[in-house]
Amino acid sequence: MKNNFAKLRVILLDRDGVINEEPGPILFPEDFIMIPRSAAAVKKINNRGILCFVITNQGAIAKGDLDQENFKKITNKMYLELNYFGAHIDGQYVCPHHPEWDNGNRRSIIKNCYCRKPGTLLFERAAKENNFSANESVFIGDSSTDFEAAAKCGIISIGVLTGNSSKNSKEKVQPDYWKNDLWDAVNFLLDESK
């Protein structure tokens, strides 16, 4: 198994349900509540010198439920909470689209984009902009769309049980590994990459 992670340089994270609790869409900064030990997990990634990026679908923007100003405030709150624990994210890649919604209006025809997971555009952008390959990265998420996107890119995925999606036993696509939370996933990865 160690060969799977021998070249690990980058850990990609879904946001909601992985870093923060997911009671539903996160629409306001006060809705953003860190999952216990997730900041400490990101700090472990940082301390190992591994790059850490967030790749997140935010369909509430397309639905008109989340505006750009509140999205920025939520992102700033995430950065501040991570910083409080001496942790940081090296970048964030966001899909603001939704196949059934556009600017708060329901579409008459469903339109899929390439950046919304299970699309792979955000993974491809992150890899190109930060010069890493699939075999140098791992993706940690909580839903079948996360795992499907990672698989399409040839990236190993780890599922965590802290998100709403992972509580659905009927996941269409399974990750390569399941762990309880981000802390357990990171410890597993770092132990295996030594």
mmCIF file of N, CA, C and O in Angstrom, residues 35-124:
data_model
loop_
_atom_site.group_PDB
_atom_site.id
_atom_site.type_symbol
_atom_site.label_atom_id
_atom_site.label_comp_id
_atom_site.label_asym_id
_atom_site.label_seq_id
_atom_site.Cartn_x
_atom_site.Cartn_y
_atom_site.Cartn_z
ATOM 1 N N ILE A 35 -15.529 21.016 11.719
ATOM 2 C CA ILE A 35 -15.629 19.686 12.304
ATOM 3 C C ILE A 35 -14.459 19.528 13.270
ATOM 4 O O ILE A 35 -13.330 19.915 12.946
ATOM 5 N N PRO A 36 -14.681 18.974 14.467
ATOM 6 C CA PRO A 36 -13.570 18.800 15.407
ATOM 7 C C PRO A 36 -12.383 18.090 14.753
ATOM 8 O O PRO A 36 -12.561 17.126 14.020
ATOM 9 N N ARG A 37 -11.213 18.599 15.005
ATOM 10 C CA ARG A 37 -9.914 18.082 14.547
ATOM 11 C C ARG A 37 -9.627 18.324 13.067
ATOM 12 O O ARG A 37 -8.568 17.939 12.588
ATOM 13 N N SER A 38 -10.554 18.959 12.326
ATOM 14 C CA SER A 38 -10.259 19.174 10.906
ATOM 15 C C SER A 38 -9.150 20.209 10.720
ATOM 16 O O SER A 38 -8.289 20.042 9.851
ATOM 17 N N ALA A 39 -9.134 21.270 11.526
ATOM 18 C CA ALA A 39 -8.054 22.253 11.423
ATOM 19 C C ALA A 39 -6.719 21.616 11.803
ATOM 20 O O ALA A 39 -5.698 21.864 11.153
ATOM 21 N N ALA A 40 -6.731 20.788 12.835
ATOM 22 C CA ALA A 40 -5.502 20.092 13.236
ATOM 23 C C ALA A 40 -5.019 19.157 12.131
ATOM 24 O O ALA A 40 -3.808 18.999 11.912
ATOM 25 N N ALA A 41 -5.957 18.554 11.400
ATOM 26 C CA ALA A 41 -5.592 17.680 10.281
ATOM 27 C C ALA A 41 -4.915 18.489 9.173
ATOM 28 O O ALA A 41 -3.900 18.060 8.604
ATOM 29 N N VAL A 42 -5.477 19.664 8.863
ATOM 30 C CA VAL A 42 -4.873 20.518 7.836
ATOM 31 C C VAL A 42 -3.486 20.971 8.289
ATOM 32 O O VAL A 42 -2.544 21.010 7.489
ATOM 33 N N LYS A 43 -3.334 21.273 9.565
ATOM 34 C CA LYS A 43 -2.012 21.665 10.079
ATOM 35 C C LYS A 43 -1.000 20.530 9.893
ATOM 36 O O LYS A 43 0.163 20.769 9.556
ATOM 37 N N LYS A 44 -1.419 19.287 10.111
ATOM 38 C CA LYS A 44 -0.522 18.142 9.892
ATOM 39 C C LYS A 44 -0.082 18.071 8.436
ATOM 40 O O LYS A 44 1.071 17.767 8.142
ATOM 41 N N ILE A 45 -1.024 18.330 7.520
ATOM 42 C CA ILE A 45 -0.693 18.360 6.094
ATOM 43 C C ILE A 45 0.359 19.440 5.842
ATOM 44 O O ILE A 45 1.383 19.201 5.186
ATOM 45 N N ASN A 46 0.098 20.645 6.374
ATOM 46 C CA ASN A 46 1.023 21.763 6.206
ATOM 47 C C ASN A 46 2.402 21.443 6.768
ATOM 48 O O ASN A 46 3.421 21.716 6.126
ATOM 49 N N ASN A 47 2.427 20.874 7.960
ATOM 50 C CA ASN A 47 3.706 20.570 8.629
ATOM 51 C C ASN A 47 4.532 19.558 7.853
ATOM 52 O O ASN A 47 5.763 19.557 7.951
ATOM 53 N N ARG A 48 3.882 18.697 7.091
ATOM 54 C CA ARG A 48 4.590 17.700 6.290
ATOM 55 C C ARG A 48 5.106 18.311 4.979
ATOM 56 O O ARG A 48 5.828 17.664 4.227
ATOM 57 N N GLY A 49 4.700 19.566 4.702
ATOM 58 C CA GLY A 49 5.137 20.210 3.463
ATOM 59 C C GLY A 49 4.320 19.788 2.249
ATOM 60 O O GLY A 49 4.743 19.974 1.107
ATOM 61 N N ILE A 50 3.147 19.230 2.491
ATOM 62 C CA ILE A 50 2.258 18.795 1.418
ATOM 63 C C ILE A 50 1.284 19.937 1.110
ATOM 64 O O ILE A 50 0.750 20.568 2.029
ATOM 65 N N LEU A 51 1.075 20.216 -0.167
ATOM 66 C CA LEU A 51 0.131 21.256 -0.559
ATOM 67 C C LEU A 51 -1.296 20.780 -0.292
ATOM 68 O O LEU A 51 -1.591 19.590 -0.403
ATOM 69 N N CYS A 52 -2.187 21.729 0.034
ATOM 70 C CA CYS A 52 -3.568 21.401 0.380
ATOM 71 C C CYS A 52 -4.514 22.381 -0.314
ATOM 72 O O CYS A 52 -4.411 23.591 -0.105
ATOM 73 N N PHE A 53 -5.397 21.840 -1.152
ATOM 74 C CA PHE A 53 -6.349 22.662 -1.888
ATOM 75 C C PHE A 53 -7.771 22.168 -1.626
ATOM 76 O O PHE A 53 -7.990 20.973 -1.454
ATOM 77 N N VAL A 54 -8.710 23.113 -1.623
ATOM 78 C CA VAL A 54 -10.127 22.787 -1.503
ATOM 79 C C VAL A 54 -10.733 22.790 -2.900
ATOM 80 O O VAL A 54 -10.476 23.696 -3.700
ATOM 81 N N ILE A 55 -11.532 21.762 -3.199
ATOM 82 C CA ILE A 55 -12.297 21.696 -4.448
ATOM 83 C C ILE A 55 -13.749 21.472 -4.055
ATOM 84 O O ILE A 55 -14.093 20.429 -3.502
ATOM 85 N N THR A 56 -14.596 22.484 -4.320
ATOM 86 C CA THR A 56 -15.947 22.446 -3.770
ATOM 87 C C THR A 56 -17.015 22.875 -4.768
ATOM 88 O O THR A 56 -16.821 23.822 -5.524
ATOM 89 N N ASN A 57 -18.128 22.152 -4.772
ATOM 90 C CA ASN A 57 -19.335 22.560 -5.494
ATOM 91 C C ASN A 57 -20.121 23.499 -4.592
ATOM 92 O O ASN A 57 -20.342 23.177 -3.421
ATOM 93 N N GLN A 58 -20.549 24.632 -5.119
ATOM 94 C CA GLN A 58 -21.370 25.574 -4.356
ATOM 95 C C GLN A 58 -22.585 25.975 -5.193
ATOM 96 O O GLN A 58 -22.723 27.113 -5.626
ATOM 97 N N GLY A 59 -23.456 25.000 -5.424
ATOM 98 C CA GLY A 59 -24.642 25.206 -6.249
ATOM 99 C C GLY A 59 -25.614 26.228 -5.685
ATOM 100 O O GLY A 59 -26.455 26.752 -6.418
ATOM 101 N N ALA A 60 -25.504 26.531 -4.390
ATOM 102 C CA ALA A 60 -26.394 27.533 -3.786
ATOM 103 C C ALA A 60 -26.198 28.904 -4.420
ATOM 104 O O ALA A 60 -27.103 29.741 -4.392
ATOM 105 N N ILE A 61 -25.026 29.135 -5.019
ATOM 106 C CA ILE A 61 -24.784 30.403 -5.717
ATOM 107 C C ILE A 61 -25.697 30.478 -6.940
ATOM 108 O O ILE A 61 -26.381 31.478 -7.157
ATOM 109 N N ALA A 62 -25.719 29.411 -7.743
ATOM 110 C CA ALA A 62 -26.568 29.389 -8.941
ATOM 111 C C ALA A 62 -28.048 29.443 -8.566
ATOM 112 O O ALA A 62 -28.854 30.042 -9.296
ATOM 113 N N LYS A 63 -28.404 28.852 -7.439
ATOM 114 C CA LYS A 63 -29.805 28.861 -7.011
ATOM 115 C C LYS A 63 -30.248 30.238 -6.520
ATOM 116 O O LYS A 63 -31.434 30.482 -6.343
ATOM 117 N N GLY A 64 -29.286 31.119 -6.258
ATOM 118 C CA GLY A 64 -29.611 32.449 -5.756
ATOM 119 C C GLY A 64 -29.723 32.501 -4.248
ATOM 120 O O GLY A 64 -30.092 33.522 -3.677
ATOM 121 N N ASP A 65 -29.383 31.398 -3.573
ATOM 122 C CA ASP A 65 -29.458 31.348 -2.111
ATOM 123 C C ASP A 65 -28.204 31.891 -1.435
ATOM 124 O O ASP A 65 -28.229 32.247 -0.258
ATOM 125 N N LEU A 66 -27.094 31.911 -2.170
ATOM 126 C CA LEU A 66 -25.804 32.341 -1.618
ATOM 127 C C LEU A 66 -25.206 33.373 -2.558
ATOM 128 O O LEU A 66 -24.965 33.078 -3.732
ATOM 129 N N ASP A 67 -24.983 34.596 -2.051
ATOM 130 C CA ASP A 67 -24.377 35.615 -2.908
ATOM 131 C C ASP A 67 -22.857 35.619 -2.727
ATOM 132 O O ASP A 67 -22.318 35.018 -1.790
ATOM 133 N N GLN A 68 -22.177 36.283 -3.645
ATOM 134 C CA GLN A 68 -20.709 36.285 -3.644
ATOM 135 C C GLN A 68 -20.145 36.914 -2.367
ATOM 136 O O GLN A 68 -19.116 36.466 -1.860
ATOM 137 N N GLU A 69 -20.824 37.918 -1.853
ATOM 138 C CA GLU A 69 -20.334 38.582 -0.636
ATOM 139 C C GLU A 69 -20.330 37.612 0.549
ATOM 140 O O GLU A 69 -19.342 37.512 1.278
ATOM 141 N N ASN A 70 -21.432 36.874 0.731
ATOM 142 C CA ASN A 70 -21.467 35.908 1.833
ATOM 143 C C ASN A 70 -20.517 34.747 1.587
ATOM 144 O O ASN A 70 -19.922 34.221 2.529
ATOM 145 N N PHE A 71 -20.359 34.345 0.319
ATOM 146 C CA PHE A 71 -19.406 33.280 0.030
ATOM 147 C C PHE A 71 -17.997 33.711 0.433
ATOM 148 O O PHE A 71 -17.255 32.938 1.040
ATOM 149 N N LYS A 72 -17.633 34.954 0.145
ATOM 150 C CA LYS A 72 -16.307 35.470 0.533
ATOM 151 C C LYS A 72 -16.170 35.501 2.054
ATOM 152 O O LYS A 72 -15.119 35.172 2.601
ATOM 153 N N LYS A 73 -17.238 35.910 2.746
ATOM 154 C CA LYS A 73 -17.201 35.949 4.215
ATOM 155 C C LYS A 73 -17.037 34.539 4.791
ATOM 156 O O LYS A 73 -16.302 34.342 5.762
ATOM 157 N N ILE A 74 -17.720 33.564 4.201
ATOM 158 C CA ILE A 74 -17.595 32.175 4.657
ATOM 159 C C ILE A 74 -16.167 31.678 4.436
ATOM 160 O O ILE A 74 -15.574 31.053 5.316
ATOM 161 N N THR A 75 -15.622 31.984 3.255
ATOM 162 C CA THR A 75 -14.242 31.581 2.947
ATOM 163 C C THR A 75 -13.269 32.233 3.921
ATOM 164 O O THR A 75 -12.362 31.576 4.436
ATOM 165 N N ASN A 76 -13.464 33.527 4.197
ATOM 166 C CA ASN A 76 -12.594 34.221 5.152
ATOM 167 C C ASN A 76 -12.688 33.608 6.534
ATOM 168 O O ASN A 76 -11.675 33.486 7.237
ATOM 169 N N LYS A 77 -13.896 33.211 6.936
ATOM 170 C CA LYS A 77 -14.058 32.567 8.240
ATOM 171 C C LYS A 77 -13.289 31.247 8.273
ATOM 172 O O LYS A 77 -12.624 30.922 9.263
ATOM 173 N N MET A 78 -13.348 30.475 7.186
ATOM 174 C CA MET A 78 -12.590 29.225 7.123
ATOM 175 C C MET A 78 -11.102 29.506 7.280
ATOM 176 O O MET A 78 -10.414 28.858 8.072
ATOM 177 N N TYR A 79 -10.593 30.497 6.531
ATOM 178 C CA TYR A 79 -9.168 30.820 6.615
ATOM 179 C C TYR A 79 -8.775 31.275 8.021
ATOM 180 O O TYR A 79 -7.736 30.885 8.544
ATOM 181 N N LEU A 80 -9.626 32.103 8.647
ATOM 182 C CA LEU A 80 -9.333 32.584 10.001
ATOM 183 C C LEU A 80 -9.327 31.444 11.014
ATOM 184 O O LEU A 80 -8.457 31.385 11.890
ATOM 185 N N GLU A 81 -10.306 30.537 10.900
ATOM 186 C CA GLU A 81 -10.366 29.417 11.845
ATOM 187 C C GLU A 81 -9.172 28.482 11.666
ATOM 188 O O GLU A 81 -8.610 27.989 12.639
ATOM 189 N N LEU A 82 -8.788 28.234 10.423
ATOM 190 C CA LEU A 82 -7.597 27.415 10.177
ATOM 191 C C LEU A 82 -6.361 28.113 10.731
ATOM 192 O O LEU A 82 -5.529 27.493 11.388
ATOM 193 N N ASN A 83 -6.257 29.418 10.454
ATOM 194 C CA ASN A 83 -5.101 30.195 10.909
ATOM 195 C C ASN A 83 -4.975 30.183 12.436
ATOM 196 O O ASN A 83 -3.872 30.133 12.976
ATOM 197 N N TYR A 84 -6.105 30.199 13.120
ATOM 198 C CA TYR A 84 -6.116 30.154 14.581
ATOM 199 C C TYR A 84 -5.378 28.909 15.091
ATOM 200 O O TYR A 84 -4.735 28.931 16.127
ATOM 201 N N PHE A 85 -5.472 27.818 14.335
ATOM 202 C CA PHE A 85 -4.808 26.577 14.710
ATOM 203 C C PHE A 85 -3.442 26.423 14.036
ATOM 204 O O PHE A 85 -2.836 25.361 14.088
ATOM 205 N N GLY A 86 -2.979 27.493 13.373
ATOM 206 C CA GLY A 86 -1.687 27.442 12.704
ATOM 207 C C GLY A 86 -1.721 26.661 11.407
ATOM 208 O O GLY A 86 -0.694 26.145 10.955
ATOM 209 N N ALA A 87 -2.904 26.566 10.778
ATOM 210 C CA ALA A 87 -3.069 25.809 9.538
ATOM 211 C C ALA A 87 -3.462 26.753 8.410
ATOM 212 O O ALA A 87 -3.911 27.871 8.638
ATOM 213 N N HIS A 88 -3.310 26.282 7.176
ATOM 214 C CA HIS A 88 -3.724 27.077 6.014
ATOM 215 C C HIS A 88 -4.046 26.174 4.830
ATOM 216 O O HIS A 88 -3.562 25.051 4.748
ATOM 217 N N ILE A 89 -4.864 26.708 3.950
ATOM 218 C CA ILE A 89 -5.178 26.075 2.669
ATOM 219 C C ILE A 89 -4.364 26.818 1.617
ATOM 220 O O ILE A 89 -4.273 28.045 1.645
ATOM 221 N N ASP A 90 -3.777 26.091 0.677
ATOM 222 C CA ASP A 90 -2.945 26.724 -0.350
ATOM 223 C C ASP A 90 -3.761 27.295 -1.510
ATOM 224 O O ASP A 90 -3.226 28.033 -2.331
ATOM 225 N N GLY A 91 -5.032 26.986 -1.573
ATOM 226 C CA GLY A 91 -5.882 27.525 -2.620
ATOM 227 C C GLY A 91 -7.238 26.851 -2.605
ATOM 228 O O GLY A 91 -7.421 25.803 -1.979
ATOM 229 N N GLN A 92 -8.197 27.479 -3.281
ATOM 230 C CA GLN A 92 -9.554 26.950 -3.318
ATOM 231 C C GLN A 92 -10.090 27.039 -4.748
ATOM 232 O O GLN A 92 -9.928 28.059 -5.408
ATOM 233 N N TYR A 93 -10.714 25.965 -5.197
ATOM 234 C CA TYR A 93 -11.310 25.901 -6.523
ATOM 235 C C TYR A 93 -12.801 25.649 -6.342
ATOM 236 O O TYR A 93 -13.186 24.679 -5.688
ATOM 237 N N VAL A 94 -13.622 26.528 -6.918
ATOM 238 C CA VAL A 94 -15.056 26.538 -6.633
ATOM 239 C C VAL A 94 -15.869 26.453 -7.924
ATOM 240 O O VAL A 94 -15.607 27.191 -8.877
ATOM 241 N N CYS A 95 -16.867 25.585 -7.932
ATOM 242 C CA CYS A 95 -17.866 25.572 -9.000
ATOM 243 C C CYS A 95 -19.126 26.238 -8.457
ATOM 244 O O CYS A 95 -19.749 25.710 -7.535
ATOM 245 N N PRO A 96 -19.523 27.394 -9.021
ATOM 246 C CA PRO A 96 -20.726 28.090 -8.558
ATOM 247 C C PRO A 96 -21.984 27.697 -9.329
ATOM 248 O O PRO A 96 -23.026 28.320 -9.162
ATOM 249 N N HIS A 97 -21.871 26.680 -10.176
ATOM 250 C CA HIS A 97 -22.971 26.328 -11.086
ATOM 251 C C HIS A 97 -23.885 25.249 -10.501
ATOM 252 O O HIS A 97 -23.526 24.567 -9.552
ATOM 253 N N HIS A 98 -25.039 25.094 -11.132
ATOM 254 C CA HIS A 98 -25.955 24.013 -10.809
ATOM 255 C C HIS A 98 -26.666 23.630 -12.101
ATOM 256 O O HIS A 98 -27.075 24.514 -12.863
ATOM 257 N N PRO A 99 -26.814 22.331 -12.378
ATOM 258 C CA PRO A 99 -27.429 21.938 -13.653
ATOM 259 C C PRO A 99 -28.872 22.401 -13.831
ATOM 260 O O PRO A 99 -29.328 22.594 -14.957
ATOM 261 N N GLU A 100 -29.590 22.623 -12.722
ATOM 262 C CA GLU A 100 -31.009 22.985 -12.817
ATOM 263 C C GLU A 100 -31.297 24.457 -12.535
ATOM 264 O O GLU A 100 -32.444 24.891 -12.645
ATOM 265 N N TRP A 101 -30.244 25.217 -12.170
ATOM 266 C CA TRP A 101 -30.460 26.609 -11.767
ATOM 267 C C TRP A 101 -29.423 27.529 -12.400
ATOM 268 O O TRP A 101 -28.288 27.128 -12.633
ATOM 269 N N ASP A 102 -29.835 28.796 -12.619
ATOM 270 C CA ASP A 102 -28.930 29.823 -13.112
ATOM 271 C C ASP A 102 -29.419 31.176 -12.619
ATOM 272 O O ASP A 102 -30.562 31.563 -12.898
ATOM 273 N N ASN A 103 -28.581 31.871 -11.865
ATOM 274 C CA ASN A 103 -28.929 33.198 -11.329
ATOM 275 C C ASN A 103 -30.265 33.219 -10.602
ATOM 276 O O ASN A 103 -31.068 34.143 -10.753
ATOM 277 N N GLY A 104 -30.531 32.172 -9.829
ATOM 278 C CA GLY A 104 -31.755 32.124 -9.035
ATOM 279 C C GLY A 104 -32.993 31.682 -9.781
ATOM 280 O O GLY A 104 -34.085 31.662 -9.223
ATOM 281 N N ASN A 105 -32.838 31.328 -11.045
ATOM 282 C CA ASN A 105 -33.973 30.894 -11.853
ATOM 283 C C ASN A 105 -33.803 29.442 -12.270
ATOM 284 O O ASN A 105 -32.708 29.028 -12.659
ATOM 285 N N ARG A 106 -34.904 28.683 -12.193
ATOM 286 C CA ARG A 106 -34.845 27.282 -12.620
ATOM 287 C C ARG A 106 -34.697 27.237 -14.143
ATOM 288 O O ARG A 106 -35.397 27.927 -14.859
ATOM 289 N N ARG A 107 -33.745 26.429 -14.598
ATOM 290 C CA ARG A 107 -33.517 26.284 -16.043
ATOM 291 C C ARG A 107 -34.644 25.472 -16.679
ATOM 292 O O ARG A 107 -35.173 24.554 -16.066
ATOM 293 N N SER A 108 -34.947 25.778 -17.920
ATOM 294 C CA SER A 108 -35.936 24.976 -18.647
ATOM 295 C C SER A 108 -35.281 23.700 -19.184
ATOM 296 O O SER A 108 -35.945 22.687 -19.371
ATOM 297 N N ILE A 109 -33.979 23.761 -19.409
ATOM 298 C CA ILE A 109 -33.216 22.599 -19.870
ATOM 299 C C ILE A 109 -32.023 22.415 -18.943
ATOM 300 O O ILE A 109 -31.287 23.370 -18.667
ATOM 301 N N ILE A 110 -31.827 21.212 -18.468
ATOM 302 C CA ILE A 110 -30.690 20.924 -17.587
ATOM 303 C C ILE A 110 -29.393 21.151 -18.354
ATOM 304 O O ILE A 110 -29.258 20.728 -19.505
ATOM 305 N N LYS A 111 -28.462 21.851 -17.709
ATOM 306 C CA LYS A 111 -27.176 22.142 -18.345
ATOM 307 C C LYS A 111 -26.059 21.792 -17.373
ATOM 308 O O LYS A 111 -25.927 22.403 -16.320
ATOM 309 N N ASN A 112 -25.280 20.797 -17.737
ATOM 310 C CA ASN A 112 -24.149 20.408 -16.901
ATOM 311 C C ASN A 112 -22.910 21.184 -17.313
ATOM 312 O O ASN A 112 -22.730 21.500 -18.485
ATOM 313 N N CYS A 113 -22.068 21.494 -16.330
ATOM 314 C CA CYS A 113 -20.797 22.146 -16.618
ATOM 315 C C CYS A 113 -19.678 21.133 -16.350
ATOM 316 O O CYS A 113 -19.912 20.068 -15.797
ATOM 317 N N TYR A 114 -18.481 21.483 -16.733
ATOM 318 C CA TYR A 114 -17.349 20.574 -16.556
ATOM 319 C C TYR A 114 -16.645 20.770 -15.215
ATOM 320 O O TYR A 114 -15.823 19.947 -14.833
ATOM 321 N N CYS A 115 -16.977 21.867 -14.511
ATOM 322 C CA CYS A 115 -16.277 22.102 -13.247
ATOM 323 C C CYS A 115 -17.025 21.529 -12.042
ATOM 324 O O CYS A 115 -16.413 21.267 -11.007
ATOM 325 N N ARG A 116 -18.328 21.317 -12.162
ATOM 326 C CA ARG A 116 -19.086 20.762 -11.036
ATOM 327 C C ARG A 116 -18.800 19.271 -10.916
ATOM 328 O O ARG A 116 -19.013 18.510 -11.850
ATOM 329 N N LYS A 117 -18.307 18.864 -9.750
ATOM 330 C CA LYS A 117 -18.071 17.434 -9.545
ATOM 331 C C LYS A 117 -19.380 16.671 -9.743
ATOM 332 O O LYS A 117 -20.404 17.129 -9.271
ATOM 333 N N PRO A 118 -19.398 15.597 -10.518
ATOM 334 C CA PRO A 118 -18.268 14.748 -10.902
ATOM 335 C C PRO A 118 -17.476 15.200 -12.119
ATOM 336 O O PRO A 118 -16.645 14.442 -12.617
ATOM 337 N N GLY A 119 -17.693 16.417 -12.614
ATOM 338 C CA GLY A 119 -16.812 16.959 -13.645
ATOM 339 C C GLY A 119 -15.408 17.117 -13.092
ATOM 340 O O GLY A 119 -15.198 17.179 -11.883
ATOM 341 N N THR A 120 -14.450 17.213 -13.981
ATOM 342 C CA THR A 120 -13.041 17.181 -13.552
ATOM 343 C C THR A 120 -12.286 18.483 -13.787
ATOM 344 O O THR A 120 -11.097 18.560 -13.497
ATOM 345 N N LEU A 121 -12.947 19.512 -14.293
ATOM 346 C CA LEU A 121 -12.233 20.731 -14.673
ATOM 347 C C LEU A 121 -11.479 21.369 -13.506
ATOM 348 O O LEU A 121 -10.348 21.830 -13.675
ATOM 349 N N LEU A 122 -12.071 21.403 -12.316
ATOM 350 C CA LEU A 122 -11.383 22.022 -11.175
ATOM 351 C C LEU A 122 -10.142 21.231 -10.773
ATOM 352 O O LEU A 122 -9.113 21.806 -10.409
ATOM 353 N N PHE A 123 -10.226 19.905 -10.868
ATOM 354 C CA PHE A 123 -9.056 19.063 -10.592
ATOM 355 C C PHE A 123 -7.957 19.356 -11.610
ATOM 356 O O PHE A 123 -6.787 19.483 -11.255
ATOM 357 N N GLU A 124 -8.362 19.464 -12.878
ATOM 358 C CA GLU A 124 -7.392 19.722 -13.945
ATOM 359 C C GLU A 124 -6.746 21.093 -13.777
ATOM 360 O O GLU A 124 -5.534 21.239 -13.957
#
